[in-house]
């Protein structure tokens, strides 16, 4: 199982202005799984996510991403690693000055030598995969909330990433759109043979999508394992979380 | 602009391909790293290809991604254009699945809307300009005019201190820049005209020239242009941001009229300060002229002030004040109009701000010409 690890967090501790956000956190995410990092507000989910992305320095502790210790990578190596990952931000992160198609094509234009015609084709394919067939020339502001998220998802998968990282993908969506986005992520995971790591606190989403969960509470990893085990766990924070939600 | 460091994606499984007779064999992996070079190379090599068919044999291909699939179908399409029959054969199960997933029938390329003929599109644009700009601007002006008069006699409808706040933001805070600029302009006008007047021994007329130019034209106009640049942009940006962040919708759903809440205090603030700002601008411009007259034409301040009595007309003072009120209304209306028209997004706020300033200054100059014709013919 160890060789299947796509993310390995070892004894990560984080504190801001003397306040401990994470203490000695260790967990792993595995290839081919949908791993959900969950916890209540202020439990350190987003902090973990940003550390995994290498946006914050890892100290003390270690994070291995696709087998690479991210603290030892220089900028070039880190950029190469980013190409193997698709990141789906909470607010989508689509550039409002570009059309949806241009947004999706942007990573291809920046990182490949492909002719423009092929780039457009790949971007259209990816938009088609997320059921946004006729939106290539539309601007992000012309999309509905659900469509906006799907366009952001298309951009995240445009480079056929090995791993998709999602930060609260369902925030701001109604239950129907949320379910449809979850199903889309499951379908894309199958089709593109990706691993998915997701930060969320939407219980409906977790039950629908997760293979494994990592539960954070009181700055610690309280639980790590399959969803079925989490639901039958006798740990109080976990029981409270699922009951309240 | 390509990022050279990341231009090529490293791959351990290098693509190999060879053209043998009418068969193109591909081996190993076709992905983002090689697809561009592969396509360009093959298009060059197949330029003079004579055979009526080409078989793309994928038996040796172990890996393919969406870029590889797009490259193969792109190549197929390009070669088919030369009436060459292209077929793809012997793809493994794994590769076939990817061909099916990323194949061209999956991607429905949405084409741009067909352009209308020139005259038709011109007519559509003109119609759009009149319906969505002119008529909406008139409607907003009517709305603002109504609520300005209505709320004038209904002080309870205004938030306490908001008019004063706007008067300070739009008028009082602009005092320094307006006074300094007008002093410099007055000085330069007197300086440049003194060189001409000296030739004719008409030095003393520099007073008439400066005073009339300042009171009737330059004072109100330059003040309005400075306020349009300074406050017009701020008004547009503020209202646009309120719209983008749904604050205006929130006001509506709270039963508040966004125009009364966001625009009317700005109208009061601007209209109550513009006349004073214009008078200060006139004084600063004349003071600048007085300094130039003293330094370059030996006209003492006493003589200058005495002569001013012959060149100041109450009509000029009144028209200056009327102009300042008209310009103030134009600045606030234009800023509000473009702020309210903003499309969502940060870029929209920037665009509406720029357009608001350009249109406000243009309208002020047009209004100046019209009022010039009304008052001086």
Coordinates of C-alpha atoms in Angstrom, one line a residue:
Chain A
X1 CA 0.0 0.0 0.0
X2 CA 2.9 2.4 0.8
X3 CA 3.9 2.7 -2.9
X4 CA 0.3 3.7 -3.7
X5 CA 0.5 6.9 -1.7
X6 CA 0.0 10.0 -3.6
X7 CA 0.1 12.3 -0.6
X8 CA 1.9 11.5 2.6
X9 CA 1.8 14.0 5.5
X10 CA 4.2 13.3 8.3
X11 CA 4.0 15.0 11.7
X12 CA 2.9 18.4 10.3
X13 CA 2.5 21.1 12.8
X14 CA 1.3 24.6 11.9
X15 CA 0.7 27.7 14.1
X16 CA -0.1 31.2 13.2
X17 CA 0.7 34.1 15.6
X18 CA 1.3 31.6 18.4
X19 CA -2.1 29.8 17.8
X20 CA -1.8 26.2 16.9
X21 CA -3.8 25.3 13.8
X22 CA -2.4 21.8 13.3
X23 CA -0.5 19.6 15.8
X24 CA 1.6 16.6 14.7
X25 CA -0.8 15.7 11.9
X26 CA 0.0 12.6 9.9
X27 CA -2.1 11.0 7.2
X28 CA -2.0 9.6 3.7
X29 CA -4.1 9.7 0.5
X30 CA -3.9 6.7 -1.9
X31 CA -3.8 6.3 -5.6
X32 CA -7.2 5.7 -7.3
X33 CA -9.2 6.8 -4.2
X34 CA -11.3 9.8 -3.5
X35 CA -10.0 11.0 -0.2
X36 CA -11.9 13.7 1.7
X37 CA -10.4 15.9 4.3
X38 CA -13.2 17.1 6.6
X39 CA -13.8 18.8 9.8
X40 CA -15.6 21.7 11.3
X41 CA -14.8 25.4 10.8
X42 CA -11.4 26.3 12.0
X43 CA -10.2 22.7 12.2
X44 CA -7.3 23.3 9.8
X45 CA -8.7 21.8 6.6
X46 CA -7.8 24.7 4.3
X47 CA -4.4 25.0 6.1
X48 CA -3.6 21.4 5.3
X49 CA -4.8 21.9 1.7
X50 CA -2.5 24.9 1.2
X51 CA 0.4 23.1 2.7
X52 CA -0.2 20.2 0.3
X53 CA -0.1 22.6 -2.6
X54 CA 3.2 24.0 -1.3
X55 CA 1.8 27.4 -0.7
X56 CA 3.1 27.5 2.9
X57 CA 6.5 26.3 4.1
X58 CA 6.3 22.9 5.7
X59 CA 8.0 23.1 9.1
X60 CA 8.0 21.1 11.3
X61 CA 6.9 18.0 9.4
X62 CA 7.2 16.6 5.9
X63 CA 4.8 16.4 3.0
X64 CA 5.4 13.9 0.1
X65 CA 3.5 14.6 -3.0
X66 CA 3.5 11.9 -5.6
X67 CA 6.6 10.6 -3.9
X68 CA 8.4 14.0 -3.8
X69 CA 9.3 15.8 -0.6
X70 CA 7.9 19.2 -1.5
X71 CA 10.2 21.1 0.9
X72 CA 13.2 20.0 -1.1
X73 CA 11.9 20.9 -4.6
X74 CA 13.1 24.1 -6.3
X75 CA 10.6 26.2 -8.2
X76 CA 11.1 24.4 -11.6
X77 CA 10.6 21.0 -10.0
X78 CA 7.6 22.3 -8.1
X79 CA 6.1 23.6 -11.3
X80 CA 6.6 20.2 -13.0
X81 CA 4.9 18.6 -10.1
X82 CA 2.0 21.1 -10.4
X83 CA 1.5 19.9 -14.0
X84 CA 0.6 16.4 -12.7
X85 CA -2.1 18.0 -10.4
X86 CA -5.3 19.7 -11.2
X87 CA -6.5 22.2 -8.6
X88 CA -10.1 23.2 -8.2
X89 CA -10.5 26.3 -6.0
X90 CA -13.5 27.1 -3.8
X91 CA -14.4 30.1 -5.9
X92 CA -13.5 28.6 -9.2
X93 CA -10.6 31.0 -9.9
X94 CA -11.6 31.5 -13.6
X95 CA -10.2 34.7 -15.1
X96 CA -13.1 37.0 -15.8
X97 CA -11.3 38.7 -18.7
X98 CA -11.0 35.4 -20.7
X99 CA -13.7 33.3 -22.2
X100 CA -14.5 30.0 -20.7
X101 CA -12.6 28.2 -23.6
X102 CA -9.6 30.5 -23.2
X103 CA -9.6 29.8 -19.4
X104 CA -9.6 26.1 -20.0
X105 CA -6.9 26.3 -22.8
X106 CA -4.6 28.5 -20.7
X107 CA -2.5 25.7 -19.1
X108 CA -2.1 24.1 -22.5
X109 CA -0.9 27.3 -24.1
X110 CA 1.5 27.9 -21.3
X111 CA 2.9 24.4 -20.9
X112 CA 2.8 22.7 -24.2
X113 CA 4.0 23.3 -27.8
X114 CA 0.7 22.1 -29.3
X115 CA -0.7 23.9 -32.3
X116 CA -3.6 26.3 -31.5
X117 CA -6.1 24.2 -33.3
X118 CA -5.3 21.1 -31.2
X119 CA -5.3 23.3 -28.0
X120 CA -8.8 24.5 -28.9
X121 CA -9.9 20.9 -29.6
X122 CA -8.6 19.6 -26.2
X123 CA -10.3 22.5 -24.4
X124 CA -13.5 21.8 -26.2
X125 CA -13.2 18.1 -25.3
X126 CA -12.7 18.9 -21.6
X127 CA -15.7 21.3 -21.7
X128 CA -17.7 18.5 -23.3
X129 CA -16.7 16.1 -20.5
X130 CA -18.2 18.5 -18.0
X131 CA -21.3 19.0 -20.1
X132 CA -20.5 22.5 -21.1
X133 CA -20.7 22.1 -24.8
X134 CA -21.7 25.5 -26.0
X135 CA -19.8 27.7 -23.6
X136 CA -16.4 28.0 -25.3
X137 CA -16.9 31.7 -26.3
X138 CA -18.9 32.7 -23.2
X139 CA -17.4 34.7 -20.4
X140 CA -17.4 33.3 -16.8
X141 CA -19.8 36.0 -15.7
X142 CA -22.4 34.6 -18.2
X143 CA -22.4 31.2 -16.5
X144 CA -24.7 30.0 -13.6
X145 CA -23.1 28.9 -10.3
X146 CA -23.1 25.2 -11.3
X147 CA -21.8 25.9 -14.8
X148 CA -19.0 28.1 -13.3
X149 CA -17.9 25.3 -11.1
X150 CA -17.9 22.8 -14.0
X151 CA -15.9 25.2 -16.1
X152 CA -13.4 25.4 -13.3
X153 CA -13.3 21.6 -13.1
X154 CA -12.7 21.5 -16.9
X155 CA -9.7 23.7 -16.4
X156 CA -8.4 21.6 -13.5
X157 CA -8.5 18.4 -15.6
X158 CA -7.3 19.9 -18.9
X159 CA -3.7 18.5 -18.5
X160 CA -5.0 15.0 -17.7
X161 CA -3.7 15.3 -14.1
X162 CA -2.8 12.2 -12.0
X163 CA -4.4 13.9 -9.1
X164 CA -7.3 16.3 -8.6
X165 CA -7.2 18.5 -5.5
X166 CA -10.5 20.3 -4.7
X167 CA -11.1 22.9 -2.1
X168 CA -14.7 23.1 -1.0
X169 CA -16.0 22.4 -4.6
X170 CA -19.6 22.4 -3.5
X171 CA -19.7 25.7 -1.6
X172 CA -22.5 28.0 -2.8
X173 CA -24.2 25.2 -4.8
X174 CA -27.8 24.0 -4.3
X175 CA -28.2 20.3 -3.4
X176 CA -29.1 19.3 -6.9
X177 CA -26.1 21.1 -8.5
X178 CA -23.9 19.7 -5.7
X179 CA -25.0 16.1 -6.4
X180 CA -24.5 16.6 -10.1
X181 CA -21.0 18.0 -9.5
X182 CA -20.1 15.1 -7.2
X183 CA -21.3 12.6 -9.8
X184 CA -19.3 14.4 -12.4
X185 CA -16.1 14.2 -10.3
X186 CA -16.7 10.4 -9.7
X187 CA -17.2 10.0 -13.5
X188 CA -14.1 12.0 -14.4
X189 CA -12.1 10.1 -11.8
X190 CA -13.1 6.8 -13.6
X191 CA -12.5 8.1 -17.1
X192 CA -9.2 9.9 -16.5
X193 CA -8.0 7.4 -13.9
X194 CA -7.3 10.2 -11.4
X195 CA -7.0 10.2 -7.7
X196 CA -9.0 12.9 -6.0
X197 CA -8.3 14.7 -2.7
X198 CA -11.1 17.0 -1.6
X199 CA -11.6 19.3 1.3
X200 CA -15.2 19.7 2.2
X201 CA -17.7 19.7 5.1
X202 CA -20.8 18.8 3.1
X203 CA -21.9 15.5 4.6
X204 CA -24.1 14.6 1.6
X205 CA -21.1 15.0 -0.6
X206 CA -18.9 13.0 1.6
X207 CA -21.3 10.1 1.7
X208 CA -21.7 10.2 -2.0
X209 CA -18.2 10.6 -3.1
X210 CA -15.6 9.5 -0.5
X211 CA -13.6 6.3 -0.4
X212 CA -11.6 7.4 2.6
X213 CA -11.9 10.3 5.0
X214 CA -9.4 12.2 7.1
X215 CA -11.2 13.9 10.0
X216 CA -9.6 17.0 11.6
X217 CA -10.7 18.4 15.0
X218 CA -9.0 20.3 17.7
X219 CA -5.9 20.8 15.5
X220 CA -5.4 17.0 15.2
X221 CA -6.2 14.2 12.9
X222 CA -8.9 12.3 14.8
X223 CA -9.7 9.7 12.2
X224 CA -8.3 8.3 9.0
X225 CA -9.9 5.4 7.1
X226 CA -12.9 4.3 5.0
X227 CA -16.2 6.1 5.3
X228 CA -18.0 3.0 6.6
X229 CA -15.6 2.9 9.5
X230 CA -16.0 6.6 10.2
X231 CA -19.8 6.1 10.4
X232 CA -19.5 3.3 12.9
X233 CA -16.7 5.0 14.9
X234 CA -17.3 5.8 18.5
X235 CA -15.1 8.9 18.5
X236 CA -17.2 11.8 19.9
X237 CA -16.1 14.6 17.5
X238 CA -16.9 12.3 14.5
X239 CA -20.3 11.3 15.9
X240 CA -21.1 14.9 16.6
X241 CA -20.1 16.0 13.1
X242 CA -22.2 13.4 11.3
X243 CA -25.2 13.8 13.7
X244 CA -25.2 17.7 13.6
X245 CA -24.9 17.6 9.8
Chain B
X1 CA 3.7 34.1 -23.6
X2 CA 5.0 30.7 -22.9
X3 CA 6.7 29.6 -19.8
X4 CA 10.0 28.2 -21.1
X5 CA 10.7 26.2 -18.0
X6 CA 7.5 24.3 -18.3
X7 CA 7.2 24.3 -22.0
X8 CA 8.0 20.6 -22.3
X9 CA 6.6 18.1 -19.9
X10 CA 9.2 15.5 -19.0
X11 CA 8.3 12.0 -20.0
X12 CA 10.3 8.8 -19.4
X13 CA 8.4 6.9 -22.0
X14 CA 9.6 8.6 -25.3
X15 CA 7.4 8.4 -28.3
X16 CA 8.8 6.6 -31.4
X17 CA 7.2 6.6 -34.8
X18 CA 8.2 5.5 -38.3
X19 CA 6.5 5.7 -41.7
X20 CA 6.8 2.5 -43.7
X21 CA 5.1 2.5 -47.0
X22 CA 1.6 3.6 -46.3
X23 CA 1.6 2.7 -42.6
X24 CA 2.6 5.0 -39.8
X25 CA 3.7 3.0 -36.7
X26 CA 3.6 4.6 -33.3
X27 CA 5.3 3.2 -30.2
X28 CA 5.4 3.8 -26.5
X29 CA 3.6 6.9 -25.3
X30 CA 1.9 9.8 -27.1
X31 CA 1.1 12.6 -24.7
X32 CA 1.3 16.4 -24.0
X33 CA 5.1 16.3 -24.2
X34 CA 5.4 14.9 -27.8
X35 CA 2.1 15.6 -29.5
X36 CA 3.1 19.1 -30.8
X37 CA 6.4 18.0 -32.3
X38 CA 4.9 14.7 -33.6
X39 CA 2.1 16.6 -35.5
X40 CA 4.4 19.2 -37.0
X41 CA 7.0 16.6 -38.1
X42 CA 4.4 14.4 -39.6
X43 CA 2.7 17.2 -41.5
X44 CA 6.1 18.1 -43.0
X45 CA 6.9 14.6 -43.9
X46 CA 3.4 13.9 -45.4
X47 CA 3.5 17.1 -47.5
X48 CA 4.4 15.2 -50.7
X49 CA 2.7 11.9 -49.7
X50 CA 1.3 10.3 -52.8
X51 CA -0.3 7.0 -51.7
X52 CA -4.2 7.0 -51.7
X53 CA -4.3 5.7 -48.1
X54 CA -2.5 6.0 -44.8
X55 CA -2.9 3.5 -42.0
X56 CA -2.0 4.7 -38.5
X57 CA -1.0 1.6 -36.6
X58 CA -1.2 2.0 -32.9
X59 CA -0.2 -1.6 -31.9
X60 CA 3.0 -0.4 -30.3
X61 CA 1.4 2.5 -28.4
X62 CA 1.1 1.7 -24.7
X63 CA 0.0 5.1 -23.4
X64 CA -2.0 8.0 -24.8
X65 CA -3.6 11.1 -23.2
X66 CA -6.1 13.7 -24.5
X67 CA -3.4 15.7 -26.3
X68 CA -2.2 12.5 -28.1
X69 CA -5.8 11.7 -29.1
X70 CA -6.3 15.2 -30.4
X71 CA -3.0 15.0 -32.3
X72 CA -4.0 11.8 -34.0
X73 CA -7.4 13.0 -35.1
X74 CA -5.9 16.4 -36.1
X75 CA -3.4 14.5 -38.3
X76 CA -6.2 12.3 -39.7
X77 CA -8.3 15.3 -40.6
X78 CA -5.4 17.3 -42.2
X79 CA -4.4 14.3 -44.4
X80 CA -8.0 13.4 -45.3
X81 CA -8.2 16.9 -46.8
X82 CA -5.8 15.7 -49.5
X83 CA -8.3 13.0 -50.4
X84 CA -6.2 10.3 -48.7
X85 CA -8.1 7.6 -46.9
X86 CA -6.8 7.5 -43.3
X87 CA -7.6 4.6 -40.9
X88 CA -6.5 4.0 -37.3
X89 CA -5.8 0.4 -36.5
X90 CA -4.7 -2.1 -33.9
X91 CA -5.1 0.1 -30.9
X92 CA -5.0 -1.7 -27.6
X93 CA -8.0 -1.8 -25.3
X94 CA -6.6 0.9 -23.1
X95 CA -5.7 3.2 -26.1
X96 CA -9.1 2.5 -27.7
X97 CA -10.9 3.6 -24.6
X98 CA -9.0 6.9 -24.7
X99 CA -9.6 7.4 -28.4
X100 CA -13.3 6.9 -27.7
X101 CA -13.3 9.2 -24.7
X102 CA -11.4 12.1 -26.2
X103 CA -12.3 11.5 -29.9
X104 CA -13.6 14.4 -32.0
X105 CA -17.2 13.3 -31.8
X106 CA -17.1 14.0 -28.0
X107 CA -15.9 17.5 -28.5
X108 CA -18.6 19.7 -29.9
X109 CA -16.6 22.8 -30.9
X110 CA -19.0 25.7 -30.5
X111 CA -18.4 28.0 -33.3
X112 CA -18.7 31.7 -33.0
X113 CA -22.1 33.3 -33.9
X114 CA -22.1 34.2 -37.6
X115 CA -21.4 37.9 -38.2
X116 CA -24.2 40.0 -39.6
X117 CA -23.5 42.0 -42.8
X118 CA -21.9 45.4 -42.1
X119 CA -25.0 47.6 -42.5
X120 CA -27.1 45.3 -40.5
X121 CA -24.6 45.1 -37.6
X122 CA -24.3 49.0 -37.8
X123 CA -28.0 49.3 -37.5
X124 CA -28.1 46.8 -34.6
X125 CA -25.3 48.7 -32.8
X126 CA -27.1 52.1 -33.3
X127 CA -30.3 50.6 -32.0
X128 CA -28.5 49.1 -29.1
X129 CA -26.8 52.4 -28.4
X130 CA -30.1 54.3 -28.3
X131 CA -32.1 51.8 -26.4
X132 CA -29.5 50.7 -23.8
X133 CA -27.5 53.9 -23.4
X134 CA -29.4 57.0 -24.4
X135 CA -32.8 55.9 -23.2
X136 CA -31.5 54.4 -20.0
X137 CA -29.4 57.5 -19.3
X138 CA -32.5 59.6 -19.7
X139 CA -34.5 57.3 -17.5
X140 CA -31.8 57.4 -14.8
X141 CA -31.6 61.2 -15.1
X142 CA -35.4 61.5 -14.7
X143 CA -35.3 59.2 -11.7
X144 CA -32.4 61.1 -10.1
X145 CA -34.1 64.5 -10.8
X146 CA -37.4 63.3 -9.2
X147 CA -35.7 61.9 -6.1
X148 CA -33.4 64.9 -5.8
X149 CA -36.4 67.2 -5.6
X150 CA -38.5 64.8 -3.5
X151 CA -35.9 64.2 -0.9
X152 CA -34.9 67.9 -0.7
X153 CA -38.0 68.6 1.3
X154 CA -37.9 65.2 3.1
X155 CA -34.6 65.2 5.1
X156 CA -35.7 62.1 7.1
X157 CA -35.3 60.0 4.0
X158 CA -31.6 60.6 4.0
X159 CA -29.0 58.9 6.2
X160 CA -27.7 61.2 8.8
X161 CA -24.4 62.8 7.8
X162 CA -24.3 61.1 4.4
X163 CA -24.7 64.3 2.4
X164 CA -22.0 66.0 4.4
X165 CA -19.8 63.0 3.9
X166 CA -20.2 63.1 0.2
X167 CA -19.7 66.9 0.1
X168 CA -16.4 66.4 1.8
X169 CA -15.4 63.5 -0.5
X170 CA -16.4 65.1 -3.7
X171 CA -15.9 68.8 -3.0
X172 CA -13.8 69.7 0.0
X173 CA -11.1 67.0 -0.7
X174 CA -10.8 68.3 -4.2
X175 CA -10.0 71.9 -3.1
X176 CA -6.3 71.7 -3.0
X177 CA -5.8 70.1 -6.4
X178 CA -8.3 72.5 -8.1
X179 CA -6.7 75.6 -6.5
X180 CA -3.2 74.6 -7.4
X181 CA -4.1 73.6 -11.0
X182 CA -6.1 76.8 -11.6
X183 CA -3.3 79.0 -10.1
X184 CA -0.9 77.4 -12.6
X185 CA -3.3 77.7 -15.5
X186 CA -4.0 81.4 -14.7
X187 CA -0.3 82.1 -14.5
X188 CA 0.4 80.4 -17.8
X189 CA -2.5 82.1 -19.6
X190 CA -1.4 85.6 -18.4
X191 CA 2.3 84.8 -19.1
X192 CA 1.7 83.6 -22.7
X193 CA -0.7 86.5 -23.5
X194 CA 1.6 89.1 -22.0
X195 CA 4.2 88.4 -24.7
X196 CA 1.6 89.3 -27.4
X197 CA 0.0 92.2 -25.5
X198 CA 3.4 93.9 -24.9
X199 CA 3.9 94.3 -28.7
X200 CA 0.8 96.4 -28.9
X201 CA 1.3 98.4 -25.6
X202 CA -1.8 96.8 -24.3
X203 CA -0.4 95.3 -21.2
X204 CA -3.3 96.3 -19.0
X205 CA -5.7 94.2 -21.0
X206 CA -4.0 91.1 -19.6
X207 CA -6.3 91.7 -16.6
X208 CA -9.5 91.6 -18.8
X209 CA -8.2 88.5 -20.6
X210 CA -7.4 86.6 -17.5
X211 CA -10.5 87.5 -15.5
X212 CA -13.0 86.9 -18.4
X213 CA -11.2 83.6 -19.3
X214 CA -11.3 82.4 -15.7
X215 CA -14.8 83.5 -14.8
X216 CA -16.6 82.5 -18.0
X217 CA -14.8 79.5 -19.2
X218 CA -11.7 78.1 -17.6
X219 CA -12.8 78.1 -13.9
X220 CA -16.0 76.0 -14.3
X221 CA -14.6 73.8 -17.1
X222 CA -11.2 72.9 -15.5
X223 CA -12.9 72.4 -12.1
X224 CA -15.4 70.0 -13.7
X225 CA -12.7 68.1 -15.6
X226 CA -10.7 67.7 -12.4
X227 CA -13.7 66.6 -10.4
X228 CA -14.8 64.2 -13.1
X229 CA -11.3 62.6 -13.1
X230 CA -11.2 62.5 -9.3
X231 CA -14.7 61.9 -8.1
X232 CA -16.4 60.6 -11.2
X233 CA -14.2 57.5 -11.2
X234 CA -14.7 57.0 -7.5
X235 CA -18.5 57.2 -7.9
X236 CA -18.5 54.7 -10.8
X237 CA -16.2 52.3 -8.9
X238 CA -18.2 52.5 -5.7
X239 CA -21.5 51.9 -7.4
X240 CA -20.1 49.2 -9.7
X241 CA -18.6 47.4 -6.7
X242 CA -21.9 47.6 -4.9
X243 CA -23.6 46.0 -7.8
X244 CA -21.0 43.3 -8.3
X245 CA -21.1 42.4 -4.6
X246 CA -24.9 42.3 -4.7
X247 CA -25.2 45.2 -2.2
X248 CA -27.6 47.0 -4.6
X249 CA -29.8 43.8 -4.7
X250 CA -29.6 43.7 -0.9
X251 CA -30.8 47.3 -0.7
X252 CA -33.7 46.4 -3.0
X253 CA -34.7 43.4 -1.0
X254 CA -34.6 45.5 2.1
X255 CA -37.2 47.8 0.5
X256 CA -34.7 50.6 -0.1
X257 CA -34.4 52.4 -3.4
X258 CA -30.7 52.0 -4.5
X259 CA -30.9 55.3 -6.4
X260 CA -32.0 57.2 -3.3
X261 CA -29.5 55.4 -1.2
X262 CA -26.4 55.5 -3.3
X263 CA -26.9 58.3 -5.9
X264 CA -28.9 61.1 -4.3
X265 CA -26.5 61.9 -1.5
X266 CA -23.7 62.2 -4.1
X267 CA -25.9 64.6 -6.1
X268 CA -26.5 66.8 -3.1
X269 CA -22.8 66.6 -2.0
X270 CA -21.6 67.5 -5.5
X271 CA -24.2 70.2 -6.2
X272 CA -23.6 71.9 -2.9
X273 CA -19.8 72.1 -3.3
X274 CA -19.3 72.6 -7.1
X275 CA -20.3 76.3 -7.1
X276 CA -17.9 77.0 -4.2
X277 CA -15.2 75.0 -5.8
X278 CA -15.7 76.9 -9.1
X279 CA -15.5 80.3 -7.3
X280 CA -12.3 79.2 -5.5
X281 CA -10.9 78.0 -8.9
X282 CA -11.7 81.4 -10.4
X283 CA -10.0 83.2 -7.6
X284 CA -6.9 81.0 -7.8
X285 CA -6.7 81.4 -11.6
X286 CA -7.0 85.2 -11.3
X287 CA -4.3 85.1 -8.6
X288 CA -2.0 83.2 -10.9
X289 CA -2.7 85.8 -13.6
X290 CA -2.0 88.6 -11.2
X291 CA 1.4 87.1 -10.3
X292 CA 2.3 86.8 -14.0
X293 CA 1.2 90.4 -14.7
X294 CA 3.3 91.6 -11.8
X295 CA 6.4 89.7 -12.8
X296 CA 6.3 90.1 -16.5
X297 CA 4.2 93.2 -17.3
X298 CA 5.0 95.4 -14.3
X299 CA 1.3 95.6 -13.4
X300 CA 1.1 96.0 -9.7
X301 CA -1.6 94.0 -7.7
X302 CA -3.4 97.3 -6.9
X303 CA -3.7 98.3 -10.6
X304 CA -4.7 94.7 -11.4
X305 CA -7.5 94.7 -8.8
X306 CA -8.7 98.2 -9.9
X307 CA -8.9 97.0 -13.5
X308 CA -10.8 93.9 -12.5
X309 CA -13.7 96.1 -11.7
X310 CA -14.1 96.8 -15.4
X311 CA -13.9 93.2 -16.5
X312 CA -16.0 91.3 -13.9
X313 CA -19.6 90.9 -15.0
X314 CA -22.3 89.5 -12.8
X315 CA -23.4 87.5 -15.9
X316 CA -20.1 85.7 -16.0
X317 CA -20.4 84.9 -12.3
X318 CA -23.9 83.6 -12.7
X319 CA -23.2 81.6 -15.8
X320 CA -20.1 80.1 -14.0
X321 CA -22.3 78.9 -11.1
X322 CA -25.0 77.6 -13.5
X323 CA -22.3 75.7 -15.4
X324 CA -20.8 74.3 -12.3
X325 CA -24.2 72.9 -11.3
X326 CA -24.8 71.4 -14.7
X327 CA -21.3 69.8 -14.8
X328 CA -21.7 68.5 -11.2
X329 CA -25.0 66.8 -12.3
X330 CA -23.3 65.3 -15.4
X331 CA -20.4 63.9 -13.4
X332 CA -22.6 62.2 -10.8
X333 CA -25.1 60.9 -13.3
X334 CA -22.5 59.5 -15.6
X335 CA -20.5 57.9 -12.8
X336 CA -23.7 56.3 -11.4
X337 CA -25.0 55.3 -14.9
X338 CA -21.8 53.4 -15.7
X339 CA -21.6 52.0 -12.2
X340 CA -25.1 50.6 -12.4
X341 CA -24.5 49.1 -15.9
X342 CA -21.5 47.1 -14.8
X343 CA -21.3 43.4 -15.7
X344 CA -20.1 41.1 -13.0
X345 CA -16.5 40.7 -12.3
X346 CA -13.5 42.8 -11.2
X347 CA -12.7 43.6 -14.8
X348 CA -16.2 45.1 -15.3
X349 CA -15.6 47.5 -12.4
X350 CA -12.4 48.7 -14.0
X351 CA -14.0 49.1 -17.4
X352 CA -17.0 51.0 -16.1
X353 CA -14.8 53.4 -14.2
X354 CA -12.7 54.2 -17.2
X355 CA -15.7 54.7 -19.5
X356 CA -17.4 56.8 -16.8
X357 CA -14.5 59.3 -16.7
X358 CA -14.1 59.5 -20.4
X359 CA -17.8 60.0 -21.0
X360 CA -18.2 62.5 -18.1
X361 CA -15.4 64.7 -19.5
X362 CA -16.7 64.5 -23.0
X363 CA -20.3 65.4 -21.9
X364 CA -18.9 68.3 -19.8
X365 CA -17.2 69.7 -22.9
X366 CA -20.3 69.2 -25.0
X367 CA -22.4 70.9 -22.3
X368 CA -19.9 73.7 -22.2
X369 CA -20.3 74.3 -25.9
X370 CA -24.1 74.3 -25.7
X371 CA -24.1 76.6 -22.7
X372 CA -21.6 78.9 -24.4
X373 CA -24.1 79.2 -27.4
X374 CA -27.0 79.8 -25.0
X375 CA -25.4 82.4 -22.8
X376 CA -23.2 84.3 -25.3
X377 CA -25.2 84.5 -28.5

